[in-house]
XYZ file of C-alpha atoms in Angstrom:
764
model
C 94.382 -68.167 -52.845
C 91.676 -69.242 -54.518
C 90.692 -73.248 -54.677
C 92.101 -73.550 -58.043
C 95.239 -72.314 -57.344
C 95.673 -73.962 -54.139
C 95.230 -76.828 -55.692
C 98.044 -76.239 -58.478
C 100.446 -75.543 -55.573
C 99.131 -79.079 -53.375
C 99.874 -81.292 -57.187
C 103.347 -79.100 -57.232
C 104.256 -79.747 -53.697
C 103.429 -83.475 -53.239
C 105.356 -84.039 -57.036
C 108.270 -82.308 -55.471
C 108.729 -84.319 -52.542
C 108.271 -87.399 -53.864
C 111.324 -86.760 -56.259
C 115.061 -86.833 -54.963
C 115.660 -83.517 -56.032
C 117.282 -80.761 -54.007
C 115.117 -77.938 -52.864
C 116.568 -74.462 -55.060
C 116.269 -72.197 -52.292
C 117.843 -71.776 -48.748
C 116.995 -74.015 -45.658
C 114.466 -71.518 -44.349
C 112.327 -71.363 -47.502
C 112.626 -75.109 -47.466
C 110.718 -74.908 -44.190
C 108.265 -72.605 -45.659
C 107.665 -74.185 -48.353
C 106.430 -77.814 -46.327
C 105.109 -75.398 -43.763
C 102.616 -73.925 -46.776
C 102.072 -77.231 -48.081
C 100.750 -78.249 -44.908
C 98.381 -75.381 -44.858
C 97.245 -75.417 -48.179
C 96.059 -79.438 -47.557
C 94.437 -78.393 -44.362
C 92.527 -75.881 -45.892
C 91.337 -78.014 -48.882
C 90.318 -80.420 -46.591
C 88.390 -77.676 -44.819
C 86.402 -76.807 -48.122
C 85.504 -80.320 -48.882
C 84.121 -81.031 -45.301
C 81.945 -78.000 -45.939
C 80.452 -79.534 -49.072
C 79.928 -82.727 -47.085
C 82.714 -84.927 -49.021
C 83.771 -86.450 -45.822
C 85.851 -89.034 -47.410
C 87.706 -86.507 -49.672
C 88.294 -84.312 -46.764
C 89.603 -87.347 -44.755
C 92.026 -88.047 -47.264
C 93.377 -84.411 -47.418
C 93.896 -84.032 -43.387
C 95.425 -87.506 -43.505
C 97.981 -86.259 -46.529
C 98.968 -82.961 -44.517
C 99.444 -85.792 -41.540
C 101.833 -87.501 -43.581
C 103.867 -84.348 -44.757
C 104.026 -83.493 -41.093
C 105.581 -86.428 -40.120
C 107.906 -86.279 -43.343
C 108.886 -82.603 -42.390
C 109.617 -84.029 -38.791
C 112.153 -86.540 -40.746
C 113.974 -83.557 -42.312
C 114.472 -81.523 -39.068
C 111.599 -79.461 -39.883
C 108.667 -78.736 -37.157
C 105.087 -78.040 -37.980
C 103.509 -76.341 -35.250
C 101.391 -78.837 -32.523
C 98.851 -76.939 -32.738
C 98.395 -77.384 -36.400
C 99.103 -81.224 -35.733
C 96.193 -80.992 -32.765
C 93.787 -79.569 -35.337
C 94.511 -81.770 -37.915
C 93.868 -84.822 -35.828
C 90.447 -83.096 -33.899
C 89.059 -82.439 -37.901
C 90.041 -85.637 -39.086
C 88.220 -87.210 -35.954
C 85.181 -85.278 -37.021
C 84.941 -86.908 -40.646
C 85.463 -90.409 -39.256
C 82.588 -89.451 -36.625
C 80.508 -88.621 -39.888
C 81.247 -91.809 -41.643
C 80.890 -93.780 -38.457
C 84.495 -94.921 -37.956
C 84.294 -94.485 -34.314
C 87.381 -96.601 -33.416
C 89.196 -94.033 -35.652
C 87.629 -91.119 -33.921
C 89.156 -92.297 -30.566
C 92.399 -92.775 -31.748
C 92.624 -89.018 -33.462
C 90.972 -87.553 -30.697
C 93.654 -89.183 -27.950
C 96.525 -87.858 -30.390
C 94.923 -84.175 -30.267
C 94.715 -84.992 -26.384
C 97.917 -85.861 -26.004
C 98.963 -82.217 -27.721
C 96.469 -80.702 -25.452
C 94.610 -82.078 -23.160
C 92.272 -79.149 -22.686
C 90.706 -79.538 -26.548
C 87.046 -79.630 -25.809
C 86.123 -80.173 -29.602
C 88.246 -83.332 -28.937
C 86.512 -84.527 -26.059
C 83.274 -83.983 -27.723
C 84.098 -85.931 -30.425
C 85.469 -88.671 -28.120
C 82.531 -88.711 -26.099
C 80.265 -88.902 -29.003
C 82.153 -91.861 -30.506
C 81.779 -93.499 -27.098
C 78.251 -93.327 -26.542
C 77.882 -94.650 -30.354
C 80.040 -97.595 -29.252
C 77.941 -98.415 -26.102
C 80.741 -97.309 -23.735
C 78.285 -94.872 -21.916
C 80.458 -94.756 -18.398
C 83.637 -93.519 -20.440
C 81.703 -91.289 -22.702
C 80.055 -89.826 -19.720
C 83.600 -89.236 -17.931
C 84.903 -87.204 -21.047
C 81.877 -85.010 -21.480
C 82.127 -84.045 -17.411
C 85.571 -82.918 -18.464
C 84.298 -81.104 -21.593
C 81.232 -79.890 -19.474
C 83.435 -78.364 -16.886
C 85.440 -76.357 -19.688
C 82.140 -75.203 -21.663
C 79.478 -75.430 -19.263
C 76.763 -73.160 -21.256
C 77.346 -75.232 -24.499
C 73.972 -76.265 -25.666
C 75.104 -79.597 -27.564
C 77.675 -80.198 -24.248
C 74.826 -80.075 -22.428
C 72.509 -82.314 -24.153
C 75.262 -84.926 -24.615
C 75.390 -84.941 -20.886
C 72.036 -85.300 -20.344
C 71.365 -88.205 -22.585
C 74.255 -90.073 -20.810
C 72.782 -89.350 -17.873
C 69.372 -90.394 -18.744
C 71.269 -93.771 -20.066
C 73.138 -94.360 -17.049
C 70.069 -93.607 -14.476
C 71.695 -90.672 -12.920
C 69.806 -87.538 -11.813
C 69.665 -84.229 -14.124
C 70.425 -81.256 -12.632
C 70.282 -77.610 -13.466
C 73.164 -75.541 -13.487
C 73.482 -73.120 -10.716
C 73.735 -69.627 -11.679
C 76.197 -66.942 -9.040
C 74.132 -63.789 -8.590
C 77.129 -61.751 -9.138
C 77.986 -62.954 -12.371
C 74.452 -63.324 -14.237
C 71.779 -62.585 -12.146
C 68.914 -63.461 -14.387
C 67.984 -67.033 -14.469
C 68.074 -68.657 -18.311
C 64.441 -70.048 -18.725
C 62.720 -71.528 -22.197
C 60.444 -69.036 -21.886
C 62.333 -65.829 -21.958
C 65.656 -64.727 -24.320
C 68.966 -65.766 -23.229
C 70.340 -63.051 -20.702
C 73.713 -64.733 -20.623
C 76.525 -62.841 -22.391
C 77.583 -65.325 -25.345
C 80.559 -67.579 -24.927
C 81.674 -66.916 -28.551
C 82.576 -63.186 -27.749
C 86.063 -62.669 -28.915
C 88.505 -60.667 -26.342
C 90.761 -58.214 -28.059
C 94.147 -59.970 -28.047
C 92.055 -62.343 -30.389
C 91.359 -59.613 -32.821
C 95.104 -58.207 -32.436
C 95.906 -61.998 -34.011
C 93.325 -61.109 -36.722
C 94.773 -58.127 -37.798
C 98.426 -59.596 -37.898
C 97.446 -62.867 -39.248
C 95.812 -64.696 -42.525
C 95.811 -68.002 -41.004
C 92.786 -69.810 -42.024
C 92.411 -73.375 -40.376
C 88.785 -73.570 -39.772
C 86.608 -76.540 -39.902
C 82.641 -77.100 -39.335
C 81.030 -79.785 -37.911
C 77.872 -80.881 -38.628
C 75.387 -81.427 -35.667
C 77.305 -79.677 -33.172
C 76.627 -76.581 -31.106
C 77.738 -73.011 -31.504
C 80.789 -73.403 -29.653
C 81.918 -76.873 -30.999
C 81.257 -75.434 -34.556
C 83.668 -72.824 -34.258
C 86.785 -72.658 -36.522
C 90.167 -73.634 -34.856
C 92.030 -70.691 -35.292
C 91.262 -66.932 -35.005
C 91.140 -65.899 -38.769
C 87.364 -67.467 -38.695
C 86.337 -67.710 -35.234
C 83.073 -65.575 -35.678
C 80.314 -68.166 -36.478
C 77.705 -67.201 -39.157
C 75.449 -65.579 -36.920
C 76.268 -64.127 -33.161
C 73.953 -65.368 -30.803
C 73.898 -62.428 -28.468
C 71.508 -60.075 -29.537
C 68.122 -58.905 -28.308
C 66.332 -60.742 -30.887
C 68.313 -64.148 -30.917
C 65.575 -66.084 -29.823
C 62.693 -64.889 -31.593
C 64.025 -63.714 -34.846
C 66.426 -65.559 -37.469
C 68.726 -63.584 -39.468
C 70.784 -63.522 -42.616
C 72.651 -61.581 -44.716
C 71.714 -61.132 -48.627
C 71.624 -58.802 -51.545
C 68.779 -57.716 -53.894
C 69.052 -60.401 -56.376
C 69.627 -63.303 -53.916
C 66.642 -62.213 -51.778
C 64.410 -64.296 -54.437
C 67.098 -66.652 -55.906
C 69.975 -68.260 -55.158
C 73.204 -67.100 -56.518
C 77.003 -65.591 -55.469
C 75.230 -62.839 -52.801
C 76.962 -59.576 -51.933
C 75.384 -59.621 -48.625
C 74.250 -55.836 -49.143
C 70.845 -55.854 -47.595
C 69.249 -57.733 -44.135
C 66.735 -60.462 -44.537
C 64.619 -61.903 -41.404
C 61.985 -63.776 -40.439
C 60.266 -64.876 -36.848
C 61.295 -68.217 -35.697
C 58.233 -69.211 -34.283
C 55.521 -68.009 -36.931
C 53.333 -69.979 -39.413
C 54.749 -67.420 -41.986
C 58.210 -68.626 -42.850
C 59.024 -66.434 -45.456
C 62.142 -64.280 -45.324
C 61.430 -60.434 -45.226
C 63.539 -57.839 -46.170
C 64.589 -55.360 -43.626
C 64.948 -51.818 -44.809
C 66.899 -49.288 -43.153
C 65.276 -47.130 -40.577
C 63.758 -44.019 -41.614
C 65.792 -41.006 -39.783
C 64.811 -37.965 -41.662
C 62.132 -37.217 -39.543
C 62.083 -36.680 -35.497
C 59.180 -39.090 -34.703
C 59.800 -40.776 -31.567
C 56.359 -42.959 -31.016
C 55.745 -46.121 -31.962
C 56.360 -47.566 -35.664
C 53.072 -48.750 -37.248
C 52.674 -50.859 -40.738
C 52.054 -48.975 -43.708
C 48.252 -48.972 -44.509
C 48.955 -49.816 -48.237
C 50.654 -52.946 -47.327
C 48.526 -53.768 -44.581
C 45.663 -54.013 -47.395
C 47.437 -56.231 -49.285
C 48.383 -53.482 -51.759
C 51.882 -52.100 -52.932
C 52.773 -48.882 -51.279
C 52.541 -45.672 -52.611
C 55.409 -44.223 -51.529
C 58.011 -46.753 -52.177
C 61.560 -45.599 -51.066
C 60.277 -43.047 -49.193
C 57.423 -44.674 -46.996
C 58.622 -43.937 -43.245
C 56.078 -46.801 -42.340
C 56.987 -50.465 -41.603
C 56.249 -53.418 -44.106
C 56.086 -56.008 -41.440
C 56.253 -56.707 -37.828
C 59.866 -57.746 -38.209
C 60.924 -54.187 -39.275
C 58.818 -52.569 -36.496
C 60.923 -55.268 -33.745
C 64.296 -54.060 -35.296
C 63.292 -50.720 -35.847
C 62.358 -50.042 -32.361
C 65.724 -51.468 -31.104
C 67.681 -49.728 -33.501
C 66.768 -46.080 -32.326
C 67.218 -47.236 -28.748
C 70.764 -48.499 -29.816
C 70.514 -51.726 -28.589
C 70.646 -53.064 -31.999
C 73.262 -52.562 -34.878
C 72.479 -54.875 -38.289
C 76.224 -54.122 -39.275
C 77.520 -56.276 -35.898
C 74.550 -58.772 -35.980
C 76.894 -61.107 -37.994
C 80.416 -60.011 -37.373
C 82.067 -56.985 -35.497
C 83.768 -55.656 -38.361
C 80.563 -56.127 -40.563
C 80.266 -57.835 -43.389
C 82.620 -55.904 -45.780
C 85.626 -57.153 -43.603
C 87.475 -54.465 -41.323
C 86.043 -51.118 -41.162
C 88.118 -47.984 -40.770
C 86.109 -45.827 -37.813
C 87.187 -42.394 -37.353
C 85.785 -40.000 -35.014
C 84.198 -37.888 -37.595
C 82.681 -41.445 -38.717
C 80.824 -42.096 -35.616
C 79.942 -38.443 -34.973
C 78.260 -38.549 -38.295
C 76.142 -41.391 -37.445
C 75.698 -41.210 -33.746
C 75.763 -37.448 -33.333
C 76.249 -35.929 -30.170
C 79.923 -34.988 -28.722
C 82.681 -36.783 -26.936
C 83.952 -35.148 -23.762
C 85.548 -35.595 -20.511
C 83.252 -35.619 -17.367
C 84.141 -35.892 -13.399
C 83.769 -39.778 -13.068
C 83.590 -39.961 -9.530
C 80.460 -37.590 -9.664
C 79.451 -39.696 -12.940
C 79.428 -43.109 -11.199
C 77.998 -41.535 -7.791
C 74.634 -42.891 -7.155
C 72.621 -41.177 -8.064
C 74.717 -40.220 -11.084
C 75.910 -36.619 -11.633
C 77.238 -34.758 -13.876
C 79.839 -32.515 -13.350
C 82.765 -30.950 -15.949
C 85.631 -29.032 -15.637
C 85.129 -25.598 -13.395
C 85.543 -23.251 -15.286
C 87.021 -20.628 -12.767
C 89.435 -23.847 -11.395
C 90.742 -25.875 -14.261
C 91.908 -28.358 -11.900
C 88.297 -29.388 -9.665
C 85.522 -30.526 -11.450
C 82.297 -28.172 -11.421
C 80.918 -30.470 -8.304
C 80.700 -27.149 -6.019
C 80.742 -29.563 -2.636
C 82.855 -32.185 -3.386
C 85.653 -30.417 -6.247
C 87.259 -33.642 -7.291
C 90.493 -33.065 -9.062
C 89.306 -33.282 -12.597
C 92.450 -34.655 -14.511
C 93.074 -37.711 -11.976
C 89.507 -38.469 -12.178
C 88.296 -37.962 -15.510
C 86.028 -40.256 -17.821
C 85.408 -39.896 -21.496
C 81.540 -39.575 -22.265
C 79.370 -39.768 -25.181
C 76.916 -36.645 -24.780
C 73.871 -36.772 -27.300
C 70.930 -34.742 -26.932
C 67.594 -35.529 -28.725
C 63.952 -35.515 -26.787
C 66.272 -36.694 -23.829
C 69.902 -36.461 -22.741
C 71.967 -39.775 -22.934
C 75.302 -39.995 -21.760
C 77.286 -43.276 -22.749
C 80.549 -43.493 -20.634
C 83.626 -45.126 -22.626
C 85.468 -47.161 -20.346
C 89.434 -47.917 -21.099
C 90.424 -50.478 -23.546
C 92.277 -53.419 -22.296
C 92.741 -57.062 -22.994
C 89.884 -58.474 -21.102
C 87.189 -56.131 -23.008
C 84.841 -58.261 -25.193
C 83.806 -56.787 -28.518
C 79.931 -57.274 -28.084
C 77.305 -55.417 -26.000
C 76.021 -56.707 -22.676
C 72.605 -57.730 -23.022
C 71.949 -57.139 -19.126
C 72.409 -53.409 -20.018
C 69.979 -53.676 -22.811
C 67.138 -54.903 -20.518
C 67.869 -53.403 -17.321
C 71.278 -52.531 -16.301
C 73.730 -54.124 -15.851
C 74.774 -54.909 -12.214
C 78.536 -55.486 -12.829
C 78.924 -51.911 -14.223
C 82.246 -51.075 -14.679
C 83.872 -54.345 -13.975
C 81.597 -55.998 -16.935
C 83.918 -57.031 -19.930
C 81.013 -56.133 -22.668
C 80.279 -52.594 -24.356
C 77.535 -51.164 -22.274
C 76.516 -49.168 -25.405
C 76.860 -49.050 -29.296
C 78.748 -46.092 -29.350
C 81.184 -47.394 -26.865
C 81.496 -50.657 -28.752
C 82.413 -48.968 -32.144
C 85.003 -46.665 -29.987
C 86.650 -50.022 -28.722
C 87.144 -51.179 -32.474
C 88.342 -47.882 -33.354
C 91.027 -47.724 -30.956
C 91.781 -51.268 -31.685
C 92.855 -50.260 -35.177
C 94.326 -46.794 -34.548
C 95.688 -46.892 -31.086
C 93.930 -43.607 -30.813
C 93.769 -42.107 -27.020
C 90.974 -40.433 -25.258
C 92.295 -37.412 -25.002
C 92.698 -37.727 -28.686
C 88.751 -38.593 -29.426
C 87.680 -34.938 -27.387
C 90.140 -33.241 -29.798
C 88.942 -34.465 -32.689
C 85.550 -34.440 -31.785
C 86.037 -30.428 -31.189
C 87.404 -30.267 -34.911
C 84.503 -32.065 -36.298
C 82.232 -29.597 -34.395
C 84.004 -26.374 -35.648
C 84.310 -27.829 -39.190
C 80.516 -28.265 -39.134
C 79.921 -24.876 -38.068
C 82.608 -23.593 -40.741
C 80.725 -25.494 -43.687
C 77.912 -23.501 -42.519
C 79.590 -20.517 -44.006
C 80.241 -19.097 -40.431
C 76.635 -19.767 -40.667
C 75.793 -18.555 -37.225
C 72.315 -16.110 -37.699
C 72.805 -13.166 -36.011
C 70.021 -11.687 -34.136
C 66.685 -11.130 -36.103
C 68.255 -11.375 -39.302
C 69.737 -14.009 -41.282
C 71.530 -13.124 -44.626
C 72.802 -15.632 -47.645
C 73.394 -14.166 -51.012
C 70.117 -12.112 -51.520
C 68.395 -13.500 -48.791
C 67.359 -10.782 -46.606
C 64.878 -12.246 -43.621
C 63.819 -11.300 -40.251
C 63.024 -14.619 -37.880
C 61.793 -15.412 -34.587
C 60.606 -18.559 -32.585
C 57.232 -18.492 -31.031
C 55.252 -21.056 -29.052
C 52.875 -23.097 -31.182
C 50.489 -23.236 -28.704
C 49.968 -19.766 -28.452
C 50.626 -19.341 -32.123
C 47.252 -21.428 -32.681
C 45.448 -18.606 -30.690
C 47.044 -15.664 -32.535
C 49.619 -15.009 -30.214
C 53.529 -14.366 -30.929
C 54.687 -15.482 -27.293
C 58.504 -15.472 -27.522
C 60.540 -17.700 -24.232
C 61.115 -16.360 -20.757
C 64.636 -15.913 -19.501
C 65.784 -19.429 -19.177
C 64.011 -20.730 -21.870
C 62.239 -23.242 -20.391
C 58.764 -22.166 -20.891
C 57.058 -19.506 -23.161
C 56.395 -15.744 -21.912
C 52.760 -15.985 -21.831
C 50.433 -16.443 -18.549
C 50.073 -20.222 -19.414
C 53.835 -20.925 -19.464
C 53.624 -23.714 -22.008
C 56.834 -25.541 -21.843
C 59.656 -24.237 -24.287
C 60.482 -27.627 -26.319
C 61.094 -28.297 -30.390
C 57.899 -29.833 -30.632
C 56.118 -26.583 -29.330
C 58.278 -23.867 -31.050
C 57.114 -22.286 -34.846
C 59.249 -20.242 -36.835
C 58.242 -17.116 -38.324
C 59.747 -14.891 -40.922
C 59.325 -11.479 -42.316
C 60.872 -9.992 -45.547
C 61.755 -6.299 -45.923
C 59.203 -6.129 -49.082
C 56.456 -7.879 -46.771
C 55.728 -6.481 -43.707
C 54.156 -9.591 -42.384
C 55.239 -12.650 -40.084
C 54.959 -15.888 -41.982
C 54.799 -19.561 -40.652
C 57.504 -21.455 -41.955
C 57.353 -25.179 -42.066
C 60.307 -28.204 -41.803
C 61.765 -29.152 -44.669
C 60.112 -31.944 -46.867
C 61.714 -35.323 -45.328
C 59.655 -37.989 -47.191
C 61.328 -37.675 -50.788
C 65.314 -36.362 -51.602
C 65.360 -32.524 -51.218
C 65.091 -30.905 -54.883
C 67.985 -28.646 -56.548
C 65.632 -25.890 -55.797
C 62.041 -25.306 -54.335
C 59.262 -24.275 -56.551
C 55.897 -22.422 -55.239
C 53.054 -24.507 -54.669
C 50.507 -23.831 -57.676
C 47.662 -23.577 -55.673
C 49.145 -20.951 -53.378
C 50.527 -19.128 -56.499
C 47.039 -19.218 -58.126
C 45.528 -17.286 -54.468
C 43.614 -21.146 -53.470
C 44.391 -23.197 -50.528
C 46.343 -25.884 -51.021
C 44.490 -29.207 -50.569
C 47.573 -30.989 -49.017
C 48.689 -28.968 -46.224
C 51.205 -30.551 -44.224
C 51.818 -32.969 -46.815
C 52.427 -30.727 -49.856
C 56.194 -30.970 -50.810
C 56.222 -27.184 -52.444
C 56.673 -24.135 -50.673
C 53.659 -22.152 -49.580
C 54.976 -18.698 -49.976
C 57.973 -16.873 -51.266
C 59.610 -16.425 -47.654
C 59.234 -20.192 -47.237
C 61.045 -20.961 -50.730
C 63.737 -18.287 -49.588
C 63.920 -19.886 -45.918
C 63.990 -23.624 -47.489
C 66.443 -22.611 -49.942
C 69.183 -21.219 -47.307
C 68.604 -24.251 -45.578
C 69.533 -26.863 -47.877
C 72.481 -24.369 -49.028
C 74.317 -24.391 -45.427
C 72.928 -28.314 -45.068
C 70.486 -27.336 -42.251
C 68.251 -30.507 -41.967
C 65.798 -29.853 -39.349
C 64.034 -26.754 -37.295
C 66.148 -28.158 -34.210
C 69.453 -27.381 -36.170
C 68.401 -24.101 -37.147
C 67.218 -23.155 -33.452
C 70.322 -24.407 -32.302
C 72.554 -21.861 -34.306
C 69.960 -19.238 -33.872
C 70.332 -19.499 -30.334
C 73.848 -19.265 -30.070
C 74.171 -16.087 -31.704
C 71.249 -14.772 -29.826
C 72.551 -15.262 -26.458
C 75.949 -15.965 -25.667
C 76.902 -19.214 -23.251
C 75.516 -19.235 -19.969
C 77.886 -19.196 -17.104
C 77.034 -22.371 -15.125
C 76.741 -20.430 -11.970
C 73.739 -18.641 -13.698
C 71.751 -21.519 -13.861
C 72.128 -22.427 -10.106
C 68.851 -22.721 -8.882
C 67.851 -21.030 -5.582
C 66.510 -23.369 -3.253
C 65.407 -20.577 -0.396
C 61.596 -21.393 -0.343
C 61.212 -20.199 -3.749
C 59.592 -22.188 -7.186
C 61.885 -24.915 -8.532
C 60.931 -24.875 -12.298
C 59.695 -28.763 -13.285
C 59.919 -31.101 -15.241
C 63.586 -32.137 -15.038
C 63.764 -32.403 -19.268
C 64.552 -28.607 -19.165
C 67.535 -28.871 -16.586
C 70.951 -27.492 -17.587
C 72.895 -30.372 -19.412
C 76.105 -30.312 -17.626
C 75.380 -30.215 -14.123
C 73.358 -31.773 -11.145
C 71.524 -35.228 -10.962
C 71.229 -37.551 -13.767
C 68.563 -40.255 -14.362
C 70.040 -42.450 -16.751
C 66.733 -44.668 -17.087
C 64.696 -41.306 -18.594
C 67.670 -39.506 -19.501
C 66.783 -36.284 -18.060
C 68.682 -33.855 -15.522
C 67.612 -32.256 -12.278
C 69.485 -28.914 -11.150
C 69.092 -29.524 -7.628
C 68.101 -32.455 -4.924
C 64.212 -31.203 -4.620
C 63.974 -31.506 -8.812
C 65.930 -35.124 -8.495
C 63.498 -36.217 -5.605
C 60.176 -35.028 -7.643
C 61.471 -36.671 -10.826
C 61.931 -40.303 -8.924
C 58.427 -40.224 -7.291
C 56.900 -39.439 -10.612
C 54.575 -41.901 -11.739
C 56.094 -41.379 -15.240
C 59.185 -42.017 -13.957
C 58.391 -44.887 -12.041
C 56.435 -46.435 -15.171
C 60.097 -46.186 -16.819
C 61.549 -48.600 -14.159
C 59.264 -51.357 -14.802
C 59.103 -51.257 -18.755
C 61.250 -50.823 -21.503
C 60.870 -50.641 -25.221
C 62.190 -54.127 -26.103
C 59.379 -55.647 -23.972
C 57.193 -56.007 -26.812
C 60.021 -58.388 -28.337
C 60.421 -60.432 -24.767
C 57.012 -61.386 -23.977
C 54.211 -63.244 -26.106
C 51.432 -63.450 -23.690
C 49.470 -61.297 -21.544
C 50.020 -58.670 -18.972
C 49.975 -60.877 -15.933
C 46.511 -60.452 -14.077
C 47.616 -61.427 -10.448
C 46.671 -65.236 -10.459
C 49.413 -67.002 -10.682
C 47.997 -70.579 -11.585
C 46.443 -72.226 -14.643
C 42.828 -71.547 -15.555
C 41.096 -75.051 -14.951
C 37.641 -73.963 -16.711
C 40.311 -72.803 -19.583
C 41.606 -76.666 -19.483
C 38.111 -77.818 -19.566
C 36.811 -75.465 -22.291
C 34.578 -73.653 -20.586
C 36.164 -70.346 -19.493
C 34.105 -67.886 -21.164
C 36.414 -64.729 -19.619
C 38.701 -64.892 -22.653
C 41.683 -62.072 -22.129
C 39.666 -60.997 -19.614
C 40.382 -63.968 -17.232
C 42.219 -63.467 -14.171
C 44.243 -67.005 -14.539
C 46.850 -68.130 -16.755
C 45.702 -69.944 -20.078
C 48.701 -72.481 -20.773
C 51.810 -73.580 -19.194
C 53.852 -71.330 -21.257
C 51.914 -68.321 -20.169
C 52.205 -68.933 -16.363
C 55.859 -69.383 -16.900
C 56.043 -66.090 -18.447
C 54.242 -64.656 -15.606
C 56.892 -65.793 -13.555
C 59.552 -64.941 -15.601
C 58.356 -61.515 -15.549
C 58.448 -61.642 -11.899
C 62.129 -62.414 -12.139
C 62.845 -59.691 -14.627
C 60.928 -56.908 -12.555
C 63.329 -58.127 -9.739
C 66.295 -57.248 -11.319
C 64.917 -54.046 -12.815
C 64.028 -52.697 -8.913
C 67.176 -54.068 -7.784
C 69.174 -51.911 -10.393
C 66.660 -49.055 -9.590
C 67.584 -49.203 -5.949
C 71.126 -49.275 -6.107
C 71.093 -46.491 -8.561
C 68.898 -44.343 -5.919
C 66.673 -43.639 -8.631
C 63.310 -45.015 -6.044
C 63.210 -43.363 -3.276
C 64.188 -45.732 0.064
C 60.630 -45.411 1.600
C 58.457 -45.564 -1.702
C 57.017 -48.683 -2.064
C 54.262 -47.542 -4.513
C 54.509 -49.274 -8.041
C 50.885 -48.869 -9.384
C 50.052 -51.824 -11.609
C 53.548 -53.817 -10.950
C 52.806 -53.654 -7.130
C 51.072 -57.276 -6.896
C 53.997 -58.698 -9.009
C 56.879 -57.250 -6.856
C 54.877 -56.889 -3.506
C 56.875 -60.116 -2.004
C 60.007 -59.163 -4.186
C 60.790 -56.149 -2.253
């Protein structure tokens, strides 16, 4: 109901109850009439409060309470929870206009209805403090602090009163098994948000449209929250990897520069502690290419000029975009869930197909006992004995021990376990899992991946079971194959209409030297003597037409601009000249390339990897798992572990790599590249503001005197903030090492950690 209609309903309702006319309806309809009148008065008071009209809001809350009393005289009950909220919010009005005695009266009435109303306790304590009754205020805020111990506003008021009373100010004890990383001023918060909402609250959201919220000024995030489930979410959720360093707003293309009623269809951001306070537009992360390196600023933008490729540039326009894109690619950040788990457009209707379109991969069941093993093992259902898992040693009963897993194969393999949905789950990402892995694992109430969070929301909306999710996933993959015109490419030949090409994939390294080396039998290395790794970055597609008996190289589809309706031949190539834009030319460099690009566009193949997978499935039937088992009787075990079988053996969740045997696993966890991964992560660049520690944990005295000439090469800290950050780094490394030890990602007798040695030598 809009404000005008609501105000008309209020006027009609008040006019009627002031008369002696009988109500033209049943007793139940009369009860609903009075209850709606109270609700409308409350909502109107909320709107006036948000606009800063304390007096008008106070009048509306008072009118609502008077109508509630009148309803009681008519033997019609108004829910105590509604009256509790009315008293609490009216107390906030009195607090803002300085009527502190009235604040105490309303807070006491609210506490009579609910003695655990922490907002009423907080406002009562503030009023007592303003009246100079500090001891009473401290006793009240102490009770509130025990209920919400980590609320910023409560902690601040508690410390102020303790200082006034001469009490010793102390920090809170953090239980190691609950939150293992201490919260310090120099690092981003690693604690879960106290605003995370249980599933029971969201179930209330779906079945109710109540809106009894009120926002109080000068209060913390918890105490600013609305009083009921309908608007319990704050404007900005505080628990995400960039919450301590970046500010976000929802905007649209118009209000990015001017104020107006906003559609909130774009994201803008700015750094909190930067001299540049302007808001930056954050574009969607480029996903057409397969780039996996760090993001860089566009050269045109860095030079202060306009980008020459607006709308198609894959470089970032600001540091904020780099920070966000990096975390989005990792799956630790989602702009859709930044402000509201259901996005800015309200309830989102999620399906398995939509999830797979966005996140790719597949849902399937794996053996949970093997998956939770230390180290993690990947075993699916045994094909020969479906009752058991494929672990040849354990043979767990599969149906009794299966778990749903989302499997994504990109540069590495990533397994995301989907826990069962229950009322204890919190619809928010676990910030510990993002940094170094959550030590609570299955006992954690928060989602450990973005795909798991979205599955929970989908289940909450549709009640879909895990079995149904796997079935829908299979149907989705089958439909994708069917949309390719049955599109599996026959061995050696591709036909689509007039297309008639032979094709093969060869090693790119050998191809540069004029050799056509195809993969070996296991498709892990090329067949040349050098045995180059057979990875997607080192494969080249060659095609040959029946008219020209010559193998021609095919480049990937152009990705820096929308694919055209039809491809044209490059003018330079058509004239028999060399193209001056090799590598960046959007036109075909041969008739074979034009035909191949057209075919890929017609069957919706976006990159060479998809084409290779389709060709490979037809080229070689699916191998049995037993054929993949490596021989360990003294023969060479292939390395590295990147190319191990996807559904068997040990899995390193940190590196996303599989090992087919114990020997491969031991080689992997002792590799320098793996140990470097243990103590570093992609989002470290967003957490630390100062230099990497140099080994001397003390402040440089020469720098304090202004005589230090070593600059960045100085082995001592150059400020208290830098010194504190170095200590914080040690604590984070301690958590990472403990998690790696627990998951057997570090060999028990391995104490060689390279450049991190001096940081953790006394933490083992």
